[in-house]
Amino acid sequence: MVRTSWKAAAFTSFLVATQAQDSTVSSQYTSPTVYPSPNSTGSGGWDAAYAQAQQFLSQLNVTEKSWMVTGVRGPCVGNIAPIPRLGFGGLCLQDGPAAIRIADYASVFPAGITTASSWDKNFFFQRGAALGEEFRDKGAHVILAPVAGPLGRVALGGRNWEGFSPDPYLTGSTFSLSVEGMQSVGAQACGKHYIGNEQETQRNPSMNDEGETILAISSNIDDRTMHELYLWPFADAVKSGMASVMCSYNRINQTYGCENSKLLNGVLKDELGFQGYVVSDWGATHSGLQSINGGLDMDMPGTIGWTGSASYFGGNITTAVQNGSLAESRLDDMVLRIMTPYYFLRQENYPTVDPSTADLNSFDPAESNYTWNLEGEGSRDVRGNHAQLIHDIAAQSTILLKNTNGTLPLRSPKNIGVFGNDAADLANGLYNYADLNYAASPGYDLGTIAVGGGSGQGRFTTLVAPLEAIKRRAMQDNSVVQYVLSNEVATGSDNPALSGKIYPEPDVCLVFLKTWVSEGYDRNAYEADWNSTQLVTNVTSICSNTVVITHSGGINTMPWADNENVTAILVAHFPGEQSGNSLVSVLYGDVNPSGHLPYTIAAEESDYNTKVINMTIDNNTDPNAWQDDFTEGLLIDYRHFDQEDIEPLFEFGFGLSYTTFNMSSLSVGLSANTTLGQYPANSTIQPGGNPDLYTVLATVSATVSNTGDVYGAAVPQLYVSLPTDSTPEGTPVKVLRGFEKISLAAGASQQVQFPLTRRDLSYWDISAQDWALPADGTPSVQVGWSSRDLPLNGTITWMVGG
Ligand code: BGC
C-alpha cells in the first residue's frame, strides 16, 4: 500500500505558509488569479435567510466576526464557537459520507460507490435524508459530505468509495440528490473535496531530508476537462442549494485548493453562482489574506495544520481589518455566507450536540475556551428505522456480473460452503478500521468489510456479517453450512487439507473476497486482497458451483472470472451495517439484483490509462516535483475504453438480473425550437450557473418490458455522441446523459423518458468560455443496458445558429 499521510501524520510536516514559485515546473498548467471574491446575494430563494444573516451580522464586532470564520476546539470534528450574547450556540461540523463518524448509536449506511451502483434516484435522496436525520438528531449542523472529489479518475484511488462514480453525470445525480436529501431534513451538506483530489499519495505537503518542504501534488487539469468532468457534479449540487463546499488539500494547476482564486472566486462563486461558504479541508489552509481574498470563507480546524498553533485566520483577521489590509466587507461576506444557509435551514432551533460525541472526539472539549451546551441526552439512538433502508439500498446495489447454469437465486441448497476472511464477523471491535495501514495491522485479516477507513468510516452499532445471515437463512432449509475462514489455510497449496475440512462437496460454495481502502492511502493492487485469486482457485478445485462475492471500495480485476467453476459473481462493494442480510436477500432471490457497474472492470490492469503518481519511488526530492498532468483529458474510464476500442471484462453500466428485459420504440422529441443559439441565452446567474443551461432541448423516450418470469428492476441508460467534426479534439465517443431505474412485474412494460438539457448536449468552449452546442451536425443518442449494449439509436436534428 502506498503510504501517505492522514490526520496527525499529515500535519507534523505542515510548514508551508506560502506557495513556492519554482521555475523548474515544466507544466503548462497554471491558475490565474481572479479577484475580488464575489459577494453573496441570497439568490436562489435564500433572500429571507440572507436578510436574517444580515441582521445577525449587524450585531457582531470585528473580533466576533473573526470567530465566526475560524474553527476552535470543541465537541465535534469542526466547531464554530458559540456567541451566547446573541443566543448563537455555535456550529458543529461532523464527518462523513456513510455515517456520523464520531458518534454511538448511529447507522452505517452503504458507501457512496455502493449507492451509485443502485442507479436509483429515489435511494440517492432517501439515503441523504436518512443520514441528515441522524446528523441533525445528534446536533451536527454540517455534514462533511457528500463526496464528488475524488471523482474516481484513478482506479486505485484511496477515497473513490466515499464518492460515487468516475462518470460525472452519474456522480452529479447521486451528489446533488444526496445534498437535497440531507438538507430536506434541516442539516447542511458540505460537498467535498473541491477539486481534483484524485489521489491520496502526497495530497499534503511533506518534508525532504534537507528540511525543505515538498509541496502537495498538483492536479493539472485543462479548462474543458475541468468543466465537463470534475466540476460537473459540483454544478449540479450548487444548483440543488448546497450549503457548503470543502476545498481540497491538493494543488490545482500549481495553486493550493483553498487559495485558488480562479476556482473559488472565478468558477464556484461567479460562474456557478454559489451562495454558501467554502470551508477548508482540515489543515488545507496555507495562508491568511491570500486564502481569504482567494475565496476561502472558513478555516478548519482553526489551527495551522493540526499542530495546535494559531490559525492563519482568527486574531490575524482582526488585526488585518484593523490595519486596513483586509476589507471588512470581505469578512462580512464570509459571515453572511456561513449564516444564510443556517437560517435557511432553520438551524436556530436545532438539537444540542450529543454529549457522547464530545467523549468520543479525540479533541478534548474540556480544553476548549468556549462553553458548549452539552446538556442534552447522551448516547441518543438516532437510527430510527434506517436499517430497512440500508438493507434495501445495499441489496439493490448488488451487481450480478455472471450467472451460469442458473446458479442464482439459490433454491434451498442443503449443503453450503463458505470461504474467505471476509465472510465472518469483525474480530477487533466495531470501529475496527481506525488503524489506517490496515493490511499491515496484526489481527485485522479476519472480518467482513462493510465500510472503508479514515474520516469516511463509521462506528457500527450493529453489523450483520455474511456468515451469520447465511447460517440463519440456511436453518429454514435444515441445511449444513461448512466454512473455512482463514485465507492462510484456504490458500495453502495443500488442497486435500481444504477438502478434508469440507465434506461432502457443497451444493454451492460462496467465496468472500475483500479489498481494504482508506483515506490517506492509495491501493497498490487491482486484485482483491489476501491472496484472493489463489483462494478462488483452491475453492473451485473442490467445488464446481462457486459463487464469488466481493466487498471492496473500488475496481478489482478478476483473473478468475472465466473459470468455469465460478458460476456466479456478485459485487457488493461496501454495503454498510446490514451487509449479510442484504446479500442473503439477493442470494435467495427475495431481492432481484439490479445493481449496475458505476465504472469499468478491465480485462488487464494495463488497460487503464491513469495511475497514482508516486514520486517517492523515484526518490525525487524537488519541492515542486509532484505534478499530475491529467493529459487524458475527458477520456477516463469507459470513455478511454471506447476511444481505444478496448474490450473490458465488464463494462460501465453492466449488471444482470434474474429476469430479462427488452427495449423498443425509441423516439426523439424536440422542445419547441428547432433553431437554437449555439450558446445559452444571457441571463442572470443563479446557483448552478446560467439557468438556460438547464433548459430541456429534447426528450428521448423508449419502452422497457420485463420479458422474464419474475419481478425485477431495469436500468435503461442513454448515451449521447456529439459529432466529432464540429467539436474539438478529445470529445468522447459517447457520454452518459440519462438513466432511470424502473421496477416491472413479469410481462409488464413501461415507457421511460430522458430529458436532455442544453448542458447535456454541449461541450465547454474554451475560447468563448461558455457551453456550446456543436455548430454543425447533429448529436446522436443510443439507449440500452450498458455502455456496450445499446440496441436503440436515433439522432437529434436541429439547426444551430446565432
Ligand atoms: C478529510 C476530510 C474530513 C476532515 C475532517 C480530512 O482529513 O480529508 O474529508 O472531513 O479530515 O475529519
PDB file of C-alpha atoms in Angstrom, residues 410 413-419 423-425 464-485 510 512 580-581 583-585 587-588:
ATOM      1  CA  LEU A 410     -30.269 -20.339  -4.633  1.00  0.00           C
ATOM      2  CA  PRO A 413     -29.324 -25.821  -1.107  1.00  0.00           C
ATOM      3  CA  LYS A 414     -28.795 -28.495   1.538  1.00  0.00           C
ATOM      4  CA  ASN A 415     -25.058 -28.101   1.816  1.00  0.00           C
ATOM      5  CA  ILE A 416     -23.433 -24.674   1.625  1.00  0.00           C
ATOM      6  CA  GLY A 417     -19.702 -23.937   1.759  1.00  0.00           C
ATOM      7  CA  VAL A 418     -18.499 -20.511   2.905  1.00  0.00           C
ATOM      8  CA  PHE A 419     -14.894 -19.434   2.354  1.00  0.00           C
ATOM      9  CA  ALA A 423     -17.282 -13.857   5.481  1.00  0.00           C
ATOM     10  CA  ALA A 424     -17.493 -13.622   9.251  1.00  0.00           C
ATOM     11  CA  ASP A 425     -17.777 -11.033  11.987  1.00  0.00           C
ATOM     12  CA  VAL A 464     -24.603  -8.315  10.278  1.00  0.00           C
ATOM     13  CA  ALA A 465     -21.799 -10.374   8.757  1.00  0.00           C
ATOM     14  CA  PRO A 466     -22.498 -12.601   5.738  1.00  0.00           C
ATOM     15  CA  LEU A 467     -21.814 -15.909   7.543  1.00  0.00           C
ATOM     16  CA  GLU A 468     -24.216 -15.013  10.345  1.00  0.00           C
ATOM     17  CA  ALA A 469     -27.013 -14.165   7.890  1.00  0.00           C
ATOM     18  CA  ILE A 470     -26.351 -17.231   5.734  1.00  0.00           C
ATOM     19  CA  LYS A 471     -26.492 -19.569   8.740  1.00  0.00           C
ATOM     20  CA  ARG A 472     -29.717 -18.002   9.898  1.00  0.00           C
ATOM     21  CA  ARG A 473     -31.284 -18.361   6.434  1.00  0.00           C
ATOM     22  CA  ALA A 474     -29.976 -21.901   5.948  1.00  0.00           C
ATOM     23  CA  MET A 475     -31.726 -23.034   9.132  1.00  0.00           C
ATOM     24  CA  GLN A 476     -35.051 -22.626   7.303  1.00  0.00           C
ATOM     25  CA  ASP A 477     -33.971 -25.424   4.952  1.00  0.00           C
ATOM     26  CA  ASN A 478     -32.223 -27.515   7.616  1.00  0.00           C
ATOM     27  CA  SER A 479     -29.056 -27.072   5.561  1.00  0.00           C
ATOM     28  CA  VAL A 480     -25.465 -27.674   6.525  1.00  0.00           C
ATOM     29  CA  VAL A 481     -23.189 -24.620   6.419  1.00  0.00           C
ATOM     30  CA  GLN A 482     -19.493 -25.554   6.352  1.00  0.00           C
ATOM     31  CA  TYR A 483     -16.810 -22.917   6.352  1.00  0.00           C
ATOM     32  CA  VAL A 484     -13.101 -22.159   6.223  1.00  0.00           C
ATOM     33  CA  LEU A 485     -12.467 -18.541   7.165  1.00  0.00           C
ATOM     34  CA  LEU A 510     -19.697 -18.934  -1.510  1.00  0.00           C
ATOM     35  CA  PHE A 512     -15.943 -13.887   0.025  1.00  0.00           C
ATOM     36  CA  GLY A 580     -25.187 -10.097   5.446  1.00  0.00           C
ATOM     37  CA  ASN A 581     -28.925  -9.540   5.329  1.00  0.00           C
ATOM     38  CA  LEU A 583     -26.615 -10.293   0.496  1.00  0.00           C
ATOM     39  CA  VAL A 584     -28.861 -13.166   1.615  1.00  0.00           C
ATOM     40  CA  SER A 585     -31.871 -11.360   0.123  1.00  0.00           C
ATOM     41  CA  LEU A 587     -28.660 -14.876  -2.978  1.00  0.00           C
ATOM     42  CA  TYR A 588     -32.053 -16.392  -2.265  1.00  0.00           C
TER      43      TYR A 588
END
